[in-house]
Every structure is written in structure tokens, then in C-alpha cells.
mmCIF file of C-alpha atoms in Angstrom:
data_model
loop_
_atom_site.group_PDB
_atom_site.id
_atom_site.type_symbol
_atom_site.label_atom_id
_atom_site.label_comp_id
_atom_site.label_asym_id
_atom_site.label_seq_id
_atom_site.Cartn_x
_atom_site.Cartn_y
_atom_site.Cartn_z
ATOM 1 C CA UNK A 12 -19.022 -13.611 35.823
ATOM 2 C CA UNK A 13 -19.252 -12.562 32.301
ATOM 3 C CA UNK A 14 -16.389 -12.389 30.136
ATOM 4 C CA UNK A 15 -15.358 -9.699 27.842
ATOM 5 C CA UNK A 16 -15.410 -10.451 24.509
ATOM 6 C CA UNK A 17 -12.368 -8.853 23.915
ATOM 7 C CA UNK A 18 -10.691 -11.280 26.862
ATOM 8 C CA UNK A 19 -12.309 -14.180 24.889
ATOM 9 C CA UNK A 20 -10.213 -13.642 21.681
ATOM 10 C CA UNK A 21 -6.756 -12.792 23.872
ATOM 11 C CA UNK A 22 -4.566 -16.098 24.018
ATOM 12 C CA UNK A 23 -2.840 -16.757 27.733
ATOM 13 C CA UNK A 24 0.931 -16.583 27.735
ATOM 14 C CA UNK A 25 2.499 -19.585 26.085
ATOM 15 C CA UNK A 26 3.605 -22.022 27.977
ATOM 16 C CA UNK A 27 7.431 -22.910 27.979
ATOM 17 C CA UNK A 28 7.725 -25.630 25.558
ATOM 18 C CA UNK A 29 10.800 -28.339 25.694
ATOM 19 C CA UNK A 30 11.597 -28.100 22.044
ATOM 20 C CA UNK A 31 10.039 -28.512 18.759
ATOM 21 C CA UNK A 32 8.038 -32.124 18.602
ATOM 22 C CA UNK A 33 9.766 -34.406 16.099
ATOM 23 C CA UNK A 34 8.090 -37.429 14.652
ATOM 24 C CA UNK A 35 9.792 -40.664 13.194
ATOM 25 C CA UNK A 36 13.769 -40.982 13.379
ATOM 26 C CA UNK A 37 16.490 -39.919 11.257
ATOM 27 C CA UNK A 38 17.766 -42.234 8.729
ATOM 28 C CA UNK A 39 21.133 -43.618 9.598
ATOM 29 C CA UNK A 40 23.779 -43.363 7.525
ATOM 30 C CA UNK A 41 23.854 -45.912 4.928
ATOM 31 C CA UNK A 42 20.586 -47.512 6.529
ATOM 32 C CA UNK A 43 18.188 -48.551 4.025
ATOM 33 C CA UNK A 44 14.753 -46.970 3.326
ATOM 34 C CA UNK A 45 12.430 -49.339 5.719
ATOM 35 C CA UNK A 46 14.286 -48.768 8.802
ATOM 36 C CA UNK A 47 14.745 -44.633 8.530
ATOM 37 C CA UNK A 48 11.997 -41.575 8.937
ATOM 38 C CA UNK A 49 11.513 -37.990 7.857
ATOM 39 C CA UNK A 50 11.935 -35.456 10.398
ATOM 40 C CA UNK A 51 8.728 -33.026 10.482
ATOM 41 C CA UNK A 52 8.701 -30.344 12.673
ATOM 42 C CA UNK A 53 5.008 -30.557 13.651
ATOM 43 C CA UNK A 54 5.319 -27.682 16.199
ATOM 44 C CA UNK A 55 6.444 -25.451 13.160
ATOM 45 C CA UNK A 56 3.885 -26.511 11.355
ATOM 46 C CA UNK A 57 1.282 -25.505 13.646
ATOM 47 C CA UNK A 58 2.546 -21.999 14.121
ATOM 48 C CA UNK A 59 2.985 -21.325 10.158
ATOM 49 C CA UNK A 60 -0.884 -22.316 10.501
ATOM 50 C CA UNK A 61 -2.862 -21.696 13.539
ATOM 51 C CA UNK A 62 -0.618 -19.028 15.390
ATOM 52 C CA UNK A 63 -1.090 -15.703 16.530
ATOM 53 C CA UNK A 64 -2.073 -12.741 14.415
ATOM 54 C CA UNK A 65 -1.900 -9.737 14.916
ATOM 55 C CA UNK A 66 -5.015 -7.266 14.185
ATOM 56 C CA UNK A 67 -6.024 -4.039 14.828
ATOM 57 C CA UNK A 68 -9.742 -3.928 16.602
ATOM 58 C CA UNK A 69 -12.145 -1.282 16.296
ATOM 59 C CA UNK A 70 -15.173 -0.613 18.693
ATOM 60 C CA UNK A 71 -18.241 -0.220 16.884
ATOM 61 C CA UNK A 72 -20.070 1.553 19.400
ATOM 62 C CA UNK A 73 -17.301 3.730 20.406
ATOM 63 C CA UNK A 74 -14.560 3.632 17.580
ATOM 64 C CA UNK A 75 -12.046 2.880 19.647
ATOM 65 C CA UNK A 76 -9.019 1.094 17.963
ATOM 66 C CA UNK A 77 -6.488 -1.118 19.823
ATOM 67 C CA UNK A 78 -3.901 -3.773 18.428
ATOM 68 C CA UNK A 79 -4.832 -7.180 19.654
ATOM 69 C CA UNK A 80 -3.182 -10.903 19.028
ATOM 70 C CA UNK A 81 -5.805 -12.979 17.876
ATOM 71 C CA UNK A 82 -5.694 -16.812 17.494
ATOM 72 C CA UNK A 83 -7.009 -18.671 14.743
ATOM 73 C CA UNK A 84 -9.139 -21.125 16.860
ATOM 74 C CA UNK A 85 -10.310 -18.138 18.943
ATOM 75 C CA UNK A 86 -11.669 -17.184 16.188
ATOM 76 C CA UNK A 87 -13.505 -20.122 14.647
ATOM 77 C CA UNK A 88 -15.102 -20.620 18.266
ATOM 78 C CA UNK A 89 -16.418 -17.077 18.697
ATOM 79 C CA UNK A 90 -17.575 -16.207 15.210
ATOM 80 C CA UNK A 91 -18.518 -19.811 14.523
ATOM 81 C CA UNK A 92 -16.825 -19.305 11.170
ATOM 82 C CA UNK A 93 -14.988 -22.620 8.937
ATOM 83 C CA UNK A 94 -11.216 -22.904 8.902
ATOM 84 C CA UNK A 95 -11.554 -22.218 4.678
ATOM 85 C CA UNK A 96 -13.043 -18.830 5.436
ATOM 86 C CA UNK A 97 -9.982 -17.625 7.550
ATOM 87 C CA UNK A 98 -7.910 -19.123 4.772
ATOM 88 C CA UNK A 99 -8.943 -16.498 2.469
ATOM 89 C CA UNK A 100 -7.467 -13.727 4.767
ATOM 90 C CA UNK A 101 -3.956 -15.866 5.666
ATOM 91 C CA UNK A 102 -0.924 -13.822 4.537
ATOM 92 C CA UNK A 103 0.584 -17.361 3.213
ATOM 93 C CA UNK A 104 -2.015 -17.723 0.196
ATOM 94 C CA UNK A 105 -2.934 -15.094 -2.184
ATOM 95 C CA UNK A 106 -6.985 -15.328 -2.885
ATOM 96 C CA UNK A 107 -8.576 -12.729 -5.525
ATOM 97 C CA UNK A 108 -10.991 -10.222 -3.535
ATOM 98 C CA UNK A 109 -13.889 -12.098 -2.195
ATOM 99 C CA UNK A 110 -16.854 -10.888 1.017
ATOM 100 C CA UNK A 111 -18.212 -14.172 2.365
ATOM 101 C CA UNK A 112 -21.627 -13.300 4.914
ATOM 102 C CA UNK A 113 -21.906 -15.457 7.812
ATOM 103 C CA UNK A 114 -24.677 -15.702 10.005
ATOM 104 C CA UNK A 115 -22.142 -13.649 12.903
ATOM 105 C CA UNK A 116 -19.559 -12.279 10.767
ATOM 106 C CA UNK A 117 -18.461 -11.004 7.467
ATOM 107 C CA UNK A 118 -14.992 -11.826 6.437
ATOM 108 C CA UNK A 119 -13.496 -9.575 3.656
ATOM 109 C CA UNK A 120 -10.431 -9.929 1.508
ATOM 110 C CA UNK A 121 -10.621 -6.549 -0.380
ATOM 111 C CA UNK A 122 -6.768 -6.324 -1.948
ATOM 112 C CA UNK A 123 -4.448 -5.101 1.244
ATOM 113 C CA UNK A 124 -7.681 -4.747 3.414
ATOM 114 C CA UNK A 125 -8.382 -7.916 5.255
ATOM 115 C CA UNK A 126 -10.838 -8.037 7.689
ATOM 116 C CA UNK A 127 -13.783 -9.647 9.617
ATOM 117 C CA UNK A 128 -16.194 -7.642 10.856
ATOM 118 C CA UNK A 129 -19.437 -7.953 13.456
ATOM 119 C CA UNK A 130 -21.769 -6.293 14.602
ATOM 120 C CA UNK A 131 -19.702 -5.152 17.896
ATOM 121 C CA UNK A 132 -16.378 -5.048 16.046
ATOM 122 C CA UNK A 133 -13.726 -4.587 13.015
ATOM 123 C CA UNK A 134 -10.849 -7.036 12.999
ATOM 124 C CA UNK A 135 -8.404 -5.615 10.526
ATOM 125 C CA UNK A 136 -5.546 -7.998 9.945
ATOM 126 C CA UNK A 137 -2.057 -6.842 10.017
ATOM 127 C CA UNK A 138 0.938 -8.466 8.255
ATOM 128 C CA UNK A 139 3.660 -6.285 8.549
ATOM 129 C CA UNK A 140 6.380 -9.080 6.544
ATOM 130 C CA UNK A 141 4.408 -9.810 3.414
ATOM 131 C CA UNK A 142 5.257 -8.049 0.319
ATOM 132 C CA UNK A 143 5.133 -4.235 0.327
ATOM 133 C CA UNK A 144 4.900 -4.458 4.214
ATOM 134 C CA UNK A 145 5.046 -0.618 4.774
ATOM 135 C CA UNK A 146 2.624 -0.117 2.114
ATOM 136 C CA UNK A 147 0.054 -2.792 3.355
ATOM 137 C CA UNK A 148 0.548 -1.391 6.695
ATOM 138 C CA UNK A 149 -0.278 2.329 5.555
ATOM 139 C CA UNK A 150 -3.116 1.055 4.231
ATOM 140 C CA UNK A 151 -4.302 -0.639 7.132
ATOM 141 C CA UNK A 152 -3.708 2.945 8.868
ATOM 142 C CA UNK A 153 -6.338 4.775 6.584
ATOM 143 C CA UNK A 154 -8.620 2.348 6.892
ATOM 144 C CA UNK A 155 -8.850 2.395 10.692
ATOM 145 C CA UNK A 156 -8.674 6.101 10.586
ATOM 146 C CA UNK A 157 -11.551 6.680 7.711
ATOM 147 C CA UNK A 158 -13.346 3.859 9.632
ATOM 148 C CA UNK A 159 -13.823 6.015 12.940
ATOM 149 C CA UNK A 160 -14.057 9.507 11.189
ATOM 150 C CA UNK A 161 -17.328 7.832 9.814
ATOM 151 C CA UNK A 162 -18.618 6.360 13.125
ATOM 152 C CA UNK A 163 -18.048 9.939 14.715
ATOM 153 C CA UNK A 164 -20.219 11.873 12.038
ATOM 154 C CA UNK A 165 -22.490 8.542 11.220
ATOM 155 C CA UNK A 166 -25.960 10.634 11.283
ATOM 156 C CA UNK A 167 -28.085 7.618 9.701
ATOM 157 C CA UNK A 168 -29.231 4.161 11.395
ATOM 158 C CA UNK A 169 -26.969 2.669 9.149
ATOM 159 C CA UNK A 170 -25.860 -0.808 10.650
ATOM 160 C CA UNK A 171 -21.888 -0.699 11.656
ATOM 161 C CA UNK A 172 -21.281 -3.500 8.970
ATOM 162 C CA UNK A 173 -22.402 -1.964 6.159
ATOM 163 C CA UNK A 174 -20.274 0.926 7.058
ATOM 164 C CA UNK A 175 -17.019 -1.158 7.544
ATOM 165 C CA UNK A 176 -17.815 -2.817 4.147
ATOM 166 C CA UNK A 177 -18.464 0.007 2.935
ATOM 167 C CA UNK A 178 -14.862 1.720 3.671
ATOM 168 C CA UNK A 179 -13.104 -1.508 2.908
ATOM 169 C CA UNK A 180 -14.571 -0.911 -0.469
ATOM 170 C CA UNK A 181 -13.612 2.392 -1.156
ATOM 171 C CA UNK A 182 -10.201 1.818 0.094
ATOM 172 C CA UNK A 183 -10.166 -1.050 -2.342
ATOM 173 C CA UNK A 184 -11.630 1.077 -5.452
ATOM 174 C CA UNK A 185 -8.865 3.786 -4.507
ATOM 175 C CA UNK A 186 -5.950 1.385 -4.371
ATOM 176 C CA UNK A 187 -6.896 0.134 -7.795
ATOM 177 C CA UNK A 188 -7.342 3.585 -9.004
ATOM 178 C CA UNK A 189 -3.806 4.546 -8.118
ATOM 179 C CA UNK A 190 -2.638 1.646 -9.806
ATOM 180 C CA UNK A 191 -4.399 2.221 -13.200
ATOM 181 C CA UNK A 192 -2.683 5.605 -13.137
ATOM 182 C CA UNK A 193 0.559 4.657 -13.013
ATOM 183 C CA UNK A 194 0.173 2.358 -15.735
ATOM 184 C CA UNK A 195 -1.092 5.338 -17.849
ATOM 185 C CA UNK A 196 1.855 7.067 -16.372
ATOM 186 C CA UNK A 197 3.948 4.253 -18.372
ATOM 187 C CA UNK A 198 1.562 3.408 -21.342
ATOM 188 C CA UNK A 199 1.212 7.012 -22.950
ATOM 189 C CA UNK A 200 4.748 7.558 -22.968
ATOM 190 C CA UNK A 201 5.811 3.949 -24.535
ATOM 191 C CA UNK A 202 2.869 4.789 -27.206
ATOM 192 C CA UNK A 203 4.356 8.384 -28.373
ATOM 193 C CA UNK A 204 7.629 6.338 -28.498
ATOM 194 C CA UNK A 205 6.525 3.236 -30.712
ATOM 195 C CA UNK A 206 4.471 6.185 -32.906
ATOM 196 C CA UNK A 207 7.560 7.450 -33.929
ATOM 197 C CA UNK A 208 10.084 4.603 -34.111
ATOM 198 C CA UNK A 209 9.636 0.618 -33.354
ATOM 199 C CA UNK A 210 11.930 -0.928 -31.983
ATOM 200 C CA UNK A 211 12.607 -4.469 -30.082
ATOM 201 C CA UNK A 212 12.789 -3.368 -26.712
ATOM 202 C CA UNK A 213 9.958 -0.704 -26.861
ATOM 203 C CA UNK A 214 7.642 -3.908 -27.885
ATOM 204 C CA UNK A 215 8.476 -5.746 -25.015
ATOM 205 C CA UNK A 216 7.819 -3.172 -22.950
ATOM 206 C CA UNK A 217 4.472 -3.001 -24.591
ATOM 207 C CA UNK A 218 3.650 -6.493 -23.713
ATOM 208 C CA UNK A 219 4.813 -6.424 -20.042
ATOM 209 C CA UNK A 220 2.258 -3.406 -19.849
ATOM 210 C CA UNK A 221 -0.191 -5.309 -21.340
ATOM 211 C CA UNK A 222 -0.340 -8.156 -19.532
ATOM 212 C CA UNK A 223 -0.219 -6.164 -16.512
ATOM 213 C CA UNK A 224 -3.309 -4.000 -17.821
ATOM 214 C CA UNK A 225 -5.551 -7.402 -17.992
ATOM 215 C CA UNK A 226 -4.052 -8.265 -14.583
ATOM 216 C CA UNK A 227 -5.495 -5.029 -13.086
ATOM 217 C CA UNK A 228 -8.618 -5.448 -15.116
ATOM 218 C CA UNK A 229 -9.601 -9.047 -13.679
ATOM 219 C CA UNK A 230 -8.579 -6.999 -10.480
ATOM 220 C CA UNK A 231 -11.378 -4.120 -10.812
ATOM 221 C CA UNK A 232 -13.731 -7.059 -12.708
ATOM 222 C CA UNK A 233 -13.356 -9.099 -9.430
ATOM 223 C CA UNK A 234 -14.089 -6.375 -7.054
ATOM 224 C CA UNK A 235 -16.791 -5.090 -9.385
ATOM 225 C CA UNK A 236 -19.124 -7.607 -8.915
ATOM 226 C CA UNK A 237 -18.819 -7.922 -5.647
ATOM 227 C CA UNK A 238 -20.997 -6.618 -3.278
ATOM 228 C CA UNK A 239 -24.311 -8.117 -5.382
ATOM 229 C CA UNK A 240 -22.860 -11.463 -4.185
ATOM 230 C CA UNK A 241 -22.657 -10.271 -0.713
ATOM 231 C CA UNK A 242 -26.454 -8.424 -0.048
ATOM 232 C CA UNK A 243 -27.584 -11.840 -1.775
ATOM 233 C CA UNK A 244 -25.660 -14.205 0.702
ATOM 234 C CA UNK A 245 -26.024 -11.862 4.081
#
């Protein structure tokens, strides 16, 4: 009998484990360097690496959104994609924005939108610990949402990748937006202020908002030229 594919990227229950594996032995005291080890815990190891995620999947034929656990190596088998292109959407590295087209699947790292999406399917990873955790999740919220108000009042043949990508972008463009106004929030003040008097401080404020001004530019640069590499690579 067929499988779903849905079934195919749910892990079984994990089996009870007796304890983290342990390789070489601990030094003993006073021993010398040849006859003591390093303890690694390898079974840490794999988890911080190859663990569950957690994602939330939408249905591209019906829009239908659910949260799944997805597995690393589920996902290399399925979508036939590298272990390097899932590193660009791990939590534990930070990677500027980047769309990489596979032959099955486009994987997209679009500032707090990460995702791989299919022709059947949106994965849209969550990470609800990283940095700004309520924030990234809020973001992952709109997404979804603006994702299956445009698959209810799609009235074009348009392919459901190109519309994923195409949300994903927007919510990127918008997220940079915001922050470009709150630096202009800061800068015009700080600038009326250094008109009329310099001072130390004032200066130093000027830098920080400087530096984070070309930040936020390589930012917008970076998601600018985007999707010309992507149409030439799908």
C-alpha cells in the first residue's frame, strides 16, 4: 500500500535509549596524557545536528496547515536534497538570505522565513528559542496565513512555488522595511541634535547608526538580487 507522504516525513517514537554514548575514558587523576581520553557525548552531538524540527506544513492543493516534526534525514531522502542545503536553514548558523532550486525542491532562507517548498507542499521551519523567538514565530504566523489567503483567491495557473516564493519575498521586503524605519525613527532625531550642538556621545551614537545602516543595506542588497539567481538555477 502506498504511503502518505506526509507519514514518510513523520519519525516513529524514539526508542528508550540507555544513556548518552561516551567514547574513550576519562583521564585519571594524575595519569599522564597517553593513557587518558576526552569524553564526547556523541549522542548530543547528533541531536544538536540531525534531530527533530519542528515545521509548520501547508497543503498546496488545499491550504491546509498543520505542525509536523520533521527529521533531517527524512528530509534529504524525500527531497533528494545535500546535507549543505539544509544547513542554510539550521537555527545554529546564521547564513545571509539565499533561494537554492533543486530539481524537487526549493529551499529558502529569506531573513525569519525559512522554508522548503514543493510542488505538493510548504515546509516552514519553526524555531521558537532562537533570538527574538516570539517575533520569528509571529512571523512565521503571517506567512502561513498570507500563504493560504492567496491559494483561496489564486485565479491564475500560477504554479504553487512561485506563489510560496513569492510570499516569502514579500514578507522578507516588509521585515526589512520596518527595520529601515526605525532607523529613520533614530537617525533624524540624532541629526537635528548634532545640527545644533556636537558632542562626544551624540557621535557615537552616529556611528552605531551607521554601521547598522550598511548592515541593513547588504541586507536589502542581498535579497535584492535574488530571485534573478533563482529563475536562472530552477
Amino acid at each position: 500500500m502506498d504511503q502518505d507522504p506526509k507519514e514518510r516525513l513523520l519519525l516513529p517514537p524514539r526508542a528508550a535509549t540507555n544513556g548518552p554514548h561516551r567514547r574513550g575514558k576519562p583521564a585519571a587523576p594524575g595519569g599522564g596524557g597517553g593513557g587518558g581520553g576526552v569524553t564526547i557525548d556523541v549522542h548530543g552531538l547528533k541531536k544538536r545536528g540531525g534531530g527533530r524540527r519542528s515545521w509548520v506544513r501547508v497543503d498546496a492543493a488545499t491550504g491546509a496547515a498543520e505542525a509536523v516534526e520533521v527529521a533531517k534525514p527524512a528530509l534529504m531522502r524525500r527531497l533528494d536534497l545535500p546535507a549543505r542545503d539544509l544547513r542554510l536553514l539550521d537555527p545554529l548558523f546564521v547564513y545571509p538570505s539565499a533561494i537554492l532550486g533543486r530539481e524537487r525542491a526549493v529551499v529558502c532562507n529569506l531573513e525569519r522565513i525559512r522554508c522548503i517548498i514543493t510542488a505538493d507542499e510548504a515546509l516552514v521551519l519553526r524555531d521558537p528559542d532562537a533570538d527574538g523567538g516570539a517575533a520569528a514565530e509571529e512571523a512565521v504566523r503571517r506567512y502561513v496565513d498570507e500563504l493560504q489567503r492567496r491559494l483561496v483567491d489564486r485565479a491564475d495557473d500560477l504554479p504553487f512555488e512561485f506563489i510560496a516564493l513569492e510570499v516569502a519575498l514579500e514578507a522578507a521586503c516588509s521585515f526589512l522595511d520596518a527595520q529601515a524605519v526605525e532607523l529613520e525613527a533614530e537617525a533624524y532625531p540624532l541629526l537635528d541634535e548634532l545640527t545644533a550642538k556636537i558632542s562626544t556621545l551624540d557621535l557615537e551614537r552616529a556611528r552605531r547608526l551607521k554601521s547598522k545602516l550598511v548592515a541593513l543595506t547588504r541586507r536589502v542588497q542581498k535579497v535584492n538580487g535574488l530571485p534573478l539567481c533563482f529563475y536562472c538555477s530552477y
